[in-house]
Coordinates of C-alpha atoms (C1' of nucleotides) in Angstrom, one line a residue:
Chain A
M171 CA -8.1 37.6 13.8
K172 CA -7.9 40.7 15.9
T173 CA -8.5 43.6 13.7
Q174 CA -10.5 44.4 10.6
E175 CA -7.3 44.5 8.6
D176 CA -6.6 40.9 9.6
V177 CA -10.0 39.9 8.4
E178 CA -9.7 41.6 5.1
E179 CA -6.3 40.1 4.5
F180 CA -7.7 36.7 5.5
I181 CA -10.7 36.9 3.2
L182 CA -8.8 38.2 0.2
H183 CA -5.4 36.4 0.6
G184 CA -5.9 33.8 3.2
H185 CA -5.0 31.0 0.8
R186 CA -1.4 32.2 0.9
E187 CA -1.1 31.3 4.5
Y188 CA -3.7 28.6 4.8
V189 CA -4.3 25.6 2.7
P190 CA -7.6 26.2 0.8
H191 CA -10.3 23.5 0.4
V192 CA -9.4 21.9 3.7
S193 CA -10.5 22.9 7.2
L194 CA -11.1 21.3 10.5
D195 CA -13.9 21.4 12.9
C196 CA -13.7 20.6 16.6
A197 CA -16.4 19.1 18.8
I198 CA -15.1 20.4 22.1
F199 CA -17.0 18.8 24.9
G200 CA -17.1 20.5 28.3
Y201 CA -17.6 18.8 31.6
H202 CA -18.2 20.1 35.0
E203 CA -20.1 18.8 38.0
Q204 CA -22.1 16.2 36.1
Q205 CA -22.9 18.5 33.2
L206 CA -21.8 17.8 29.7
K207 CA -21.8 20.7 27.3
L208 CA -20.6 21.4 23.8
L209 CA -18.9 24.6 22.5
L210 CA -20.7 26.3 19.7
I211 CA -20.1 29.5 17.8
T212 CA -21.7 31.7 15.2
Y213 CA -20.2 33.3 12.2
P214 CA -21.2 36.7 10.8
A215 CA -24.2 36.8 8.5
L216 CA -25.3 33.3 9.4
D217 CA -28.2 32.6 11.7
G218 CA -27.3 29.3 13.1
W219 CA -24.7 27.8 15.4
C220 CA -21.7 25.9 14.2
L221 CA -18.8 23.8 15.6
P222 CA -15.7 25.9 16.0
G223 CA -13.3 25.3 13.2
G224 CA -10.8 26.9 10.9
Y225 CA -8.3 26.5 8.2
I226 CA -4.9 24.9 8.5
K227 CA -1.7 26.8 8.1
R228 CA 0.7 25.6 5.4
T229 CA 3.4 25.3 8.0
E230 CA 1.3 23.5 10.6
K231 CA 0.9 19.8 11.4
L232 CA -2.7 18.8 11.5
I233 CA -2.7 18.2 15.2
E234 CA -1.1 21.6 15.8
A235 CA -3.8 23.3 13.8
A236 CA -6.5 21.6 15.9
N237 CA -4.7 22.6 19.1
R238 CA -4.4 26.2 17.9
N239 CA -8.1 26.2 17.1
V240 CA -9.1 24.9 20.5
K241 CA -6.8 27.3 22.3
E242 CA -8.1 30.3 20.3
R243 CA -11.6 29.6 21.5
T244 CA -11.1 28.3 25.0
G245 CA -7.7 29.5 26.1
V246 CA -6.9 25.9 26.9
D247 CA -3.7 24.4 25.4
N248 CA -2.6 20.9 24.9
L249 CA -5.9 19.1 25.3
F250 CA -6.4 15.5 24.3
L251 CA -7.5 15.8 20.7
E252 CA -8.5 13.0 18.4
Q253 CA -9.5 12.8 14.8
F254 CA -12.8 11.0 14.3
K255 CA -13.8 11.5 10.6
T256 CA -13.5 13.6 7.6
F257 CA -16.4 15.1 5.8
G258 CA -16.5 16.2 2.2
D259 CA -19.7 15.7 0.3
P260 CA -20.2 18.4 -2.3
D261 CA -23.3 19.8 -0.7
R262 CA -22.1 19.7 2.9
A263 CA -21.6 23.4 3.2
K264 CA -24.6 24.7 1.4
L265 CA -25.6 28.0 3.1
S266 CA -29.3 28.3 3.6
N267 CA -29.4 31.8 4.9
F268 CA -26.3 33.7 4.2
D269 CA -26.9 37.4 4.5
E270 CA -24.5 39.1 2.1
D271 CA -25.2 42.6 3.4
A272 CA -24.6 41.7 7.0
W273 CA -21.3 40.1 6.0
F274 CA -20.2 43.2 4.2
K275 CA -21.1 45.3 7.1
M276 CA -19.1 43.1 9.5
T277 CA -16.0 42.5 7.3
G278 CA -15.9 45.3 4.8
V279 CA -15.3 42.9 2.0
R280 CA -17.8 41.4 -0.5
L281 CA -17.6 37.7 -0.9
T282 CA -17.3 37.1 -4.6
D283 CA -17.9 33.7 -6.3
D284 CA -14.2 33.3 -7.0
N285 CA -13.2 33.8 -3.4
W286 CA -11.2 31.0 -2.0
L287 CA -13.6 30.7 1.0
I288 CA -16.6 29.9 -1.3
D289 CA -15.1 26.9 -3.0
Q290 CA -15.9 23.3 -1.8
T291 CA -14.1 22.5 1.5
F292 CA -13.4 19.3 3.2
S293 CA -13.4 19.2 6.9
I294 CA -11.5 17.0 9.2
G295 CA -13.4 16.4 12.5
F296 CA -11.6 16.4 15.8
Y297 CA -13.0 16.0 19.3
A298 CA -11.7 17.1 22.7
I299 CA -12.9 17.3 26.2
T300 CA -12.1 20.0 28.8
D301 CA -13.5 21.4 32.0
F302 CA -15.7 24.2 31.0
S303 CA -15.4 26.0 34.3
K304 CA -11.7 26.5 33.6
T305 CA -12.1 27.8 30.1
N306 CA -12.1 31.4 29.0
L307 CA -14.2 31.7 25.9
Q308 CA -13.1 34.2 23.3
T309 CA -14.8 35.5 20.2
D310 CA -13.1 37.1 17.3
Y311 CA -13.7 39.5 14.4
L312 CA -15.1 36.5 12.5
I313 CA -16.7 34.7 15.4
M314 CA -19.6 36.6 16.8
K315 CA -20.8 34.3 19.6
C316 CA -19.2 31.5 21.5
A317 CA -21.0 29.6 24.1
W318 CA -21.5 26.3 25.9
F319 CA -24.7 24.4 25.3
D320 CA -26.1 21.5 27.2
I321 CA -25.5 18.3 25.2
D322 CA -29.2 17.3 25.5
N323 CA -30.4 20.7 24.4
L324 CA -28.4 21.7 21.4
P325 CA -29.8 24.3 18.9
K326 CA -30.2 23.4 15.3
L327 CA -26.7 23.5 13.7
E328 CA -25.6 24.7 10.3
F329 CA -24.1 22.6 7.5
D330 CA -23.5 19.0 8.4
H331 CA -22.5 19.8 11.9
E332 CA -25.2 17.8 13.5
E333 CA -23.8 14.7 11.9
M334 CA -20.4 15.7 13.1
V335 CA -21.6 16.0 16.7
R336 CA -23.2 12.5 16.5
E337 CA -20.0 11.0 15.2
A338 CA -17.9 12.8 17.7
L339 CA -20.0 11.7 20.6
H340 CA -20.0 8.1 19.4
T341 CA -16.2 8.1 19.0
M342 CA -15.6 9.7 22.3
R343 CA -17.8 7.1 24.1
V344 CA -16.1 4.2 22.4
Q345 CA -12.7 5.5 23.3
L346 CA -13.5 6.4 26.8
Y347 CA -12.1 3.3 28.3
H348 CA -9.1 3.1 26.0
Y349 CA -7.6 6.6 25.8
P350 CA -6.7 9.1 28.6
I351 CA -9.8 11.1 28.1
G352 CA -10.8 12.7 31.4
Y353 CA -7.3 13.4 32.4
N354 CA -7.8 17.2 32.6
L355 CA -11.4 17.0 33.8
L356 CA -10.8 16.1 37.4
P357 CA -8.5 17.6 40.1
E358 CA -5.1 16.0 40.6
K359 CA -6.6 13.9 43.4
F360 CA -10.3 12.9 43.2
T361 CA -12.8 10.5 44.8
L362 CA -14.5 7.5 43.2
S363 CA -17.7 9.4 43.3
E364 CA -16.3 12.2 41.2
I365 CA -14.9 9.9 38.5
H366 CA -18.0 7.8 38.6
A367 CA -20.1 10.9 37.9
L368 CA -17.8 11.9 35.1
Y369 CA -18.1 8.6 33.3
E370 CA -21.8 8.4 33.8
T371 CA -22.2 11.9 32.3
L372 CA -19.9 11.3 29.4
L373 CA -21.5 8.0 28.5
G374 CA -25.0 9.3 29.2
K375 CA -26.0 6.3 31.2
K376 CA -25.9 4.8 34.7
L377 CA -22.9 2.8 35.7
D378 CA -23.1 0.5 38.7
I379 CA -21.2 2.3 41.5
S380 CA -19.8 -0.9 42.9
N381 CA -18.4 -2.5 39.7
F382 CA -17.2 0.7 38.2
P383 CA -14.0 1.2 40.3
K384 CA -13.0 -2.4 39.9
K385 CA -13.0 -2.0 36.1
L386 CA -10.9 1.1 36.1
I387 CA -8.4 -0.3 38.6
A388 CA -8.3 -3.6 36.6
L389 CA -7.5 -1.5 33.5
G390 CA -4.7 0.1 35.5
L391 CA -5.8 3.6 34.9
L392 CA -6.4 4.5 38.5
K393 CA -4.1 4.5 41.5
K394 CA -5.5 4.5 45.1
L395 CA -3.8 6.9 47.4
D396 CA -3.4 6.6 51.2
E397 CA -5.2 9.9 51.7
K398 CA -8.8 10.7 52.4
R399 CA -10.8 13.9 52.0
S400 CA -13.2 15.2 54.6
I401 CA -16.6 15.8 53.2
G402 CA -18.5 16.8 56.3
A403 CA -21.2 14.7 57.8
H404 CA -20.2 11.5 56.1
R405 CA -17.5 8.9 55.8
S406 CA -14.4 10.3 54.3
P407 CA -13.7 8.9 50.8
Y408 CA -10.3 7.8 49.6
L409 CA -8.5 9.8 47.0
Y410 CA -7.3 8.4 43.7
T411 CA -5.1 9.7 40.8
F412 CA -4.7 8.6 37.2
D413 CA -1.7 6.4 36.6
K414 CA 0.1 8.9 34.5
E415 CA 2.7 6.4 33.2
R416 CA 0.0 4.1 31.9
Y417 CA -1.8 7.0 30.3
D418 CA 1.3 8.2 28.5
E419 CA 1.8 4.7 27.2
A420 CA -1.8 4.7 26.1
L421 CA -1.2 7.9 24.1
K422 CA 1.8 6.4 22.4
E423 CA 0.3 2.9 21.8
G424 CA -3.1 4.3 21.0
V425 CA -4.9 1.9 23.3
V426 CA -5.0 0.8 26.9
L427 CA -5.3 -3.0 26.9
S428 CA -6.6 -3.4 23.4
Chain B
M194 CA -6.8 8.6 -17.9
K195 CA -6.8 6.9 -21.2
T196 CA -4.8 9.1 -23.6
Q197 CA -2.0 11.5 -23.4
E198 CA -4.4 14.4 -24.1
D199 CA -6.3 13.3 -20.9
V200 CA -3.1 13.5 -18.9
E201 CA -2.2 16.9 -20.2
E202 CA -5.6 18.2 -19.5
F203 CA -5.5 16.7 -16.0
I204 CA -2.0 18.1 -15.2
L205 CA -2.7 21.6 -16.5
H206 CA -6.4 22.1 -15.7
G207 CA -7.4 19.2 -13.4
H208 CA -8.3 21.6 -10.6
R209 CA -11.4 22.6 -12.6
E210 CA -12.8 19.1 -12.4
Y211 CA -11.2 17.9 -9.2
V212 CA -10.9 19.6 -5.8
P213 CA -7.2 20.6 -5.3
H214 CA -5.3 20.0 -2.1
V215 CA -7.4 17.0 -1.2
S216 CA -6.9 13.5 -2.3
L217 CA -7.7 10.0 -1.1
D218 CA -5.6 6.9 -0.8
C219 CA -6.9 3.4 -0.6
A220 CA -5.3 0.5 1.2
I221 CA -7.0 -2.3 -0.8
F222 CA -6.4 -5.6 0.9
G223 CA -6.7 -8.7 -1.2
Y224 CA -7.5 -12.1 0.2
H225 CA -7.5 -15.5 -1.5
E226 CA -6.7 -19.0 -0.1
Q227 CA -5.1 -17.8 3.1
Q228 CA -3.0 -15.2 1.5
L229 CA -3.3 -11.5 2.4
K230 CA -2.0 -9.1 -0.1
L231 CA -2.0 -5.3 -0.6
L232 CA -2.4 -3.5 -3.9
L233 CA 0.4 -1.1 -4.8
I234 CA 1.1 1.1 -7.8
T235 CA 3.9 3.2 -9.1
Y236 CA 3.7 6.7 -10.7
P237 CA 5.8 7.9 -13.5
A238 CA 9.2 9.4 -12.6
L239 CA 9.1 8.0 -9.1
D240 CA 11.0 4.9 -8.0
G241 CA 9.0 3.6 -5.2
W242 CA 5.6 2.0 -4.7
C243 CA 2.5 3.8 -3.4
L244 CA -1.0 3.1 -2.3
P245 CA -3.5 3.7 -5.1
G246 CA -5.2 7.0 -4.8
G247 CA -6.5 10.0 -6.5
Y248 CA -8.3 13.3 -6.5
I249 CA -12.0 13.8 -5.8
K250 CA -14.3 15.2 -8.4
R251 CA -16.2 18.3 -7.4
T252 CA -19.5 16.6 -8.1
E253 CA -18.7 13.4 -6.2
K254 CA -19.4 12.3 -2.7
L255 CA -16.4 11.2 -0.8
I256 CA -17.4 7.5 -0.8
E257 CA -18.2 7.7 -4.5
A258 CA -14.7 8.9 -5.2
A259 CA -13.2 6.1 -3.2
N260 CA -15.4 3.6 -5.0
R261 CA -14.4 5.0 -8.4
N262 CA -10.8 4.8 -7.4
V263 CA -11.0 1.1 -6.3
K264 CA -12.9 0.3 -9.5
E265 CA -10.4 2.0 -11.8
R266 CA -7.6 -0.2 -10.4
T267 CA -9.3 -3.5 -9.7
G268 CA -12.4 -3.6 -11.8
V269 CA -14.4 -4.3 -8.7
D270 CA -17.3 -2.1 -7.8
N271 CA -19.2 -1.5 -4.6
L272 CA -16.7 -2.9 -2.2
F273 CA -17.0 -2.4 1.5
L274 CA -15.0 0.9 2.0
E275 CA -14.2 2.5 5.3
Q276 CA -12.4 5.7 6.2
F277 CA -9.7 5.2 8.7
K278 CA -7.7 8.5 9.0
T279 CA -6.8 11.7 7.3
F280 CA -3.2 12.7 6.8
G281 CA -2.0 16.2 6.3
D282 CA 1.3 17.1 7.8
P283 CA 3.2 19.7 5.7
D284 CA 6.1 17.3 4.9
R285 CA 4.1 14.2 4.2
A286 CA 4.5 14.3 0.4
K287 CA 8.1 15.3 0.1
L288 CA 9.5 13.6 -3.0
S289 CA 12.9 12.1 -2.4
N290 CA 13.6 11.1 -5.9
F291 CA 11.4 12.7 -8.5
D292 CA 12.8 12.4 -12.0
E293 CA 11.7 15.5 -13.9
D294 CA 12.9 14.3 -17.2
A295 CA 11.3 11.0 -16.9
W296 CA 8.0 12.7 -16.0
F297 CA 8.3 15.0 -19.1
K298 CA 8.9 12.0 -21.3
M299 CA 5.9 10.2 -20.0
T300 CA 3.4 13.0 -19.9
G301 CA 4.7 15.7 -22.3
V302 CA 4.2 18.4 -19.6
R303 CA 6.8 19.9 -17.3
L304 CA 5.6 20.2 -13.7
T305 CA 6.2 23.8 -12.7
D306 CA 6.2 25.0 -9.1
D307 CA 2.8 26.7 -9.5
N308 CA 1.1 23.6 -10.8
W309 CA -1.9 22.6 -8.7
L310 CA -0.4 19.1 -8.2
I311 CA 2.7 20.4 -6.5
D312 CA 0.9 22.2 -3.6
Q313 CA 0.4 20.7 -0.2
T314 CA -2.3 17.9 -0.3
F315 CA -4.3 16.3 2.4
S316 CA -5.1 12.7 1.9
I317 CA -8.1 10.8 3.3
G318 CA -7.3 7.2 3.9
F319 CA -9.8 4.4 3.1
Y320 CA -9.4 0.7 3.3
A321 CA -11.2 -2.1 1.5
I322 CA -10.9 -5.9 1.1
T323 CA -11.5 -7.9 -2.0
D324 CA -10.8 -11.3 -3.4
F325 CA -7.6 -10.7 -5.4
S326 CA -8.3 -13.7 -7.6
K327 CA -11.4 -11.9 -8.9
T328 CA -9.8 -8.6 -9.7
N329 CA -8.6 -7.3 -13.0
L330 CA -5.7 -4.9 -12.3
Q331 CA -5.5 -2.0 -14.6
T332 CA -2.8 0.6 -15.2
D333 CA -3.2 3.9 -16.7
Y334 CA -1.4 6.7 -18.4
L335 CA -0.3 8.0 -15.0
I336 CA 0.0 4.7 -13.2
M337 CA 2.9 2.6 -14.5
K338 CA 2.6 -0.5 -12.5
C339 CA -0.1 -2.1 -10.4
A340 CA 0.5 -5.3 -8.4
W341 CA -0.5 -7.3 -5.4
F342 CA 2.2 -7.7 -2.7
D343 CA 2.2 -10.1 0.2
I344 CA 1.4 -8.2 3.3
D345 CA 4.4 -9.6 5.1
N346 CA 6.7 -8.7 2.4
L347 CA 5.9 -5.1 1.3
P348 CA 8.5 -3.0 -0.5
K349 CA 9.5 0.4 0.9
L350 CA 6.7 2.8 0.2
E351 CA 6.9 6.5 -0.8
F352 CA 5.5 9.4 1.2
D353 CA 3.8 8.5 4.4
H354 CA 2.2 5.5 2.9
E355 CA 3.8 3.0 5.3
E356 CA 2.1 4.7 8.2
M357 CA -1.1 4.6 6.2
V358 CA -0.8 0.9 5.8
R359 CA -0.1 0.4 9.5
E360 CA -3.2 2.4 10.4
A361 CA -5.4 0.7 7.8
L362 CA -4.4 -2.8 9.0
H363 CA -5.1 -1.8 12.6
T364 CA -8.5 -0.3 11.8
M365 CA -9.5 -3.3 9.6
R366 CA -8.6 -5.7 12.4
V367 CA -10.4 -3.8 15.1
Q368 CA -13.5 -3.7 12.9
L369 CA -13.4 -7.3 11.7
Y370 CA -16.0 -8.5 14.2
H371 CA -18.2 -5.4 13.9
Y372 CA -18.6 -4.7 10.2
P373 CA -19.5 -6.9 7.3
I374 CA -16.0 -7.2 6.2
G375 CA -15.4 -10.4 4.4
Y376 CA -18.8 -10.5 2.8
N377 CA -17.3 -10.5 -0.7
L378 CA -14.4 -12.7 0.1
L379 CA -16.1 -16.0 0.3
P380 CA -18.4 -17.9 -2.0
E381 CA -22.1 -17.5 -1.3
K382 CA -22.0 -20.7 0.8
F383 CA -18.9 -21.6 2.6
T384 CA -17.6 -24.0 5.3
L385 CA -16.4 -23.1 8.8
S386 CA -12.8 -24.0 7.7
E387 CA -13.0 -21.4 5.0
I388 CA -14.1 -18.5 7.1
H389 CA -11.8 -19.6 9.9
A390 CA -8.9 -19.4 7.5
L391 CA -10.1 -16.0 6.3
Y392 CA -10.2 -14.6 9.8
E393 CA -6.9 -16.1 10.8
T394 CA -5.2 -14.6 7.8
L395 CA -6.8 -11.1 8.2
L396 CA -5.9 -11.0 11.9
G397 CA -2.5 -12.5 11.3
K398 CA -2.8 -14.9 14.2
K399 CA -4.2 -18.3 15.1
L400 CA -7.8 -18.6 16.3
D401 CA -9.0 -21.7 18.2
I402 CA -11.0 -23.7 15.6
S403 CA -13.5 -24.8 18.3
N404 CA -14.4 -21.5 19.8
F405 CA -14.3 -19.5 16.7
P406 CA -17.7 -20.6 15.2
K407 CA -19.4 -20.1 18.5
K408 CA -18.4 -16.5 18.5
L409 CA -19.5 -15.7 15.0
I410 CA -22.8 -17.5 15.5
A411 CA -23.4 -15.8 18.8
L412 CA -22.8 -12.4 17.1
G413 CA -25.5 -13.5 14.6
L414 CA -23.4 -13.0 11.6
L415 CA -23.5 -16.6 10.4
K416 CA -26.4 -18.9 9.4
K417 CA -26.0 -22.6 9.3
L418 CA -27.5 -24.3 6.3
D419 CA -28.9 -27.8 6.0
E420 CA -26.5 -28.6 3.2
K421 CA -23.1 -30.2 3.2
R422 CA -20.3 -30.1 0.7
S423 CA -18.4 -33.2 -0.3
I424 CA -14.7 -32.8 0.0
G425 CA -13.5 -36.2 -0.9
A426 CA -11.9 -38.5 1.6
H427 CA -13.2 -36.8 4.7
R428 CA -16.3 -35.9 6.6
S429 CA -18.5 -33.5 4.7
P430 CA -18.6 -30.1 6.3
Y431 CA -21.8 -28.1 6.7
L432 CA -22.3 -25.0 4.7
Y433 CA -22.9 -21.5 6.1
T434 CA -23.9 -18.1 4.8
F435 CA -23.6 -14.7 6.1
D436 CA -26.8 -13.4 7.6
K437 CA -27.3 -10.7 5.1
E438 CA -30.1 -8.9 7.0
R439 CA -27.8 -8.6 10.1
Y440 CA -25.0 -7.3 7.9
D441 CA -27.2 -4.7 6.3
E442 CA -28.2 -3.5 9.7
A443 CA -24.6 -3.4 10.7
L444 CA -23.8 -1.2 7.7
K445 CA -26.6 1.2 8.7
E446 CA -26.0 1.2 12.4
G447 CA -22.3 1.1 12.1
V448 CA -21.7 -1.8 14.4
V449 CA -22.9 -5.3 15.1
L450 CA -23.6 -5.6 18.8
S451 CA -21.8 -2.5 19.9
Chain C
dA237 C1' -9.6 -50.4 10.0
dC238 C1' -7.3 -46.1 9.1
dA239 C1' -6.1 -41.4 8.4
dA240 C1' -7.6 -37.0 8.0
dA241 C1' -10.5 -33.5 8.6
dA242 C1' -15.1 -31.9 10.7
dG243 C1' -17.5 -30.8 14.5
dT244 C1' -18.9 -31.1 19.6
dG245 C1' -18.4 -31.0 24.4
dT246 C1' -16.4 -30.1 28.9
dT247 C1' -13.6 -27.9 32.2
dC248 C1' -11.6 -24.1 34.4
dG249 C1' -11.0 -19.5 35.3
dA250 C1' -11.8 -14.7 34.4
dT251 C1' -15.2 -11.2 34.0
dC252 C1' -19.7 -8.9 34.4
dT253 C1' -24.0 -7.9 37.0
dA254 C1' -26.9 -7.2 40.5
dC255 C1' -27.7 -6.6 44.9
dA256 C1' -27.0 -6.9 49.8
dC257 C1' -24.3 -5.6 53.3
dC258 C1' -20.9 -3.1 56.4
dC259 C1' -18.3 1.3 57.5
dA260 C1' -17.4 6.2 58.8
dT261 C1' -18.9 10.7 60.1
dG262 C1' -21.3 14.8 62.1
dT263 C1' -25.4 16.0 64.3
Chain D
dA38 C1' -28.6 6.5 67.4
dC39 C1' -29.4 7.6 62.9
dA40 C1' -29.3 9.4 58.4
dT41 C1' -26.4 9.7 54.7
dG42 C1' -23.1 8.7 51.5
dG43 C1' -18.7 5.7 51.0
dG44 C1' -17.0 1.3 50.2
dT45 C1' -16.8 -4.0 50.2
dG46 C1' -18.4 -8.8 49.3
dT47 C1' -20.7 -12.3 47.2
dA48 C1' -23.8 -15.5 44.3
dG49 C1' -25.0 -16.4 39.7
dA50 C1' -24.6 -15.7 34.9
dT51 C1' -21.8 -15.2 31.1
dC52 C1' -17.8 -15.4 28.4
dG53 C1' -13.4 -17.2 26.8
dA54 C1' -9.3 -20.2 26.3
dA55 C1' -7.6 -24.7 26.1
dC56 C1' -8.0 -29.2 25.0
dA57 C1' -10.0 -33.8 24.6
dC58 C1' -13.3 -36.2 22.4
dT59 C1' -16.6 -38.1 18.8
dT60 C1' -18.2 -38.2 13.9
dT61 C1' -17.8 -38.7 9.0
dT62 C1' -15.7 -40.0 4.8
dG63 C1' -13.0 -42.5 1.1
dT64 C1' -9.6 -45.8 0.6

DNA sequence: ACAAAAGTGTTCGATCTACACCCATGT
DNA sequence: ACATGGGTGTAGATCGAACACTTTTGT
């Protein structure tokens, strides 16, 4: 959505290119140096923050649409993306404070009651995780703001997006030991401390530093390398990598050691 | 869908009452005496079998629509119903062998290309389990056949419904120890043998008879009663019930002992 | 007494948890 | 040598699988 013409076309005739009544929303988690953040956006004429989302093209597979969505906001492609739930109660998208005039000013089009965007819409929830320091946030003609928020300090969200975030977090945490989450969140080679911090942050709780590596290695997700990294005035830690083969299997099979 | 007028109205103007482009499909598993079956239906003018499904009324919550669907087919209300995945790839509903003339004979309406039923539709998958001996299968003006099939001997299914069944089975089996599945599948009071047979059948594998009760009791799902049941020429087994309070918690919390 | 089914231990090993301990490194 | 963070080891508890054993019941 680059120009105002794009927007007008989308509002008036978007249902030709996109399937109406169905959208997707992405809970994109961002990790970096022991901080867990969530990407939120704002739409024109709406006060509050929302999960980034959008409609699905008639030619697209579901996962492709989710990927496109994530890429449009963050610049990052081919992230690990996983469906967690679909939302569709009739009152889920009730707008509390839609400012018609502000919308008109922004878009140049009045939203009439018969517009395809007004009708009830189901939303398929996806979640993803990326390294927020490597993203390149992009707004849009229809997306006013786009920013990372600390997961423990989220603003009030519009629609049913707070429930979505709860469900997304829960699913992500359950799947953390079973899917190749975290693959893109660490450098190619990393230390145990780094992955330990990552898992603690994602799970939001302490993990015993001694038992933690045993578990991951037992699961076969980690490979110990023969290299060390110098970190200054302390003992040099060994480096590890993810066992890519195992991870690819996991993606196909769905689960590592089910 | 009782009369031909209903059907005509539905085909021509259904999108007024129902949300177009979105449907749901239910994998309804049926259990009875160590048999696991799946409910399948056929539509007019289509050779193959499908999962029962339908559209969602504009006034309905998602779970209510799923419930209505299950009740319309089986007569059973208020089953445990759980979403497992949403399907929406553009080619998922390609009809291989749609017989236009047969459809016209059945319904009295020709399906034109601009009909709301023809357009791309996303489907939200639900699964449920019931006791098939207590169901009362019902067909419809738009549902020609409706029958239980042995889970190990399913016919070829239309659309992407084979994938749906695979996913539904997988989700059900993962959730078996965490959700109050099976609550409606056994009599109020039952023996360990009965619930043991149930779990073996649902999981499709043998479970050690000795360790099995320990696990369920440890999870707190079972309560041992002070009664026995006489079963003839053998030792009388104790009776058990589900711990309803624990189960209700599980429904709210989502998980028993996460 | 017996067959058949119910129900209870008991052993062994794997896995988790908590914590104490040793190692490496630069100042 | 010591402070600091990296890494290993171990004792105890818990869990799970496998399998043998005892109990109950009607004939």
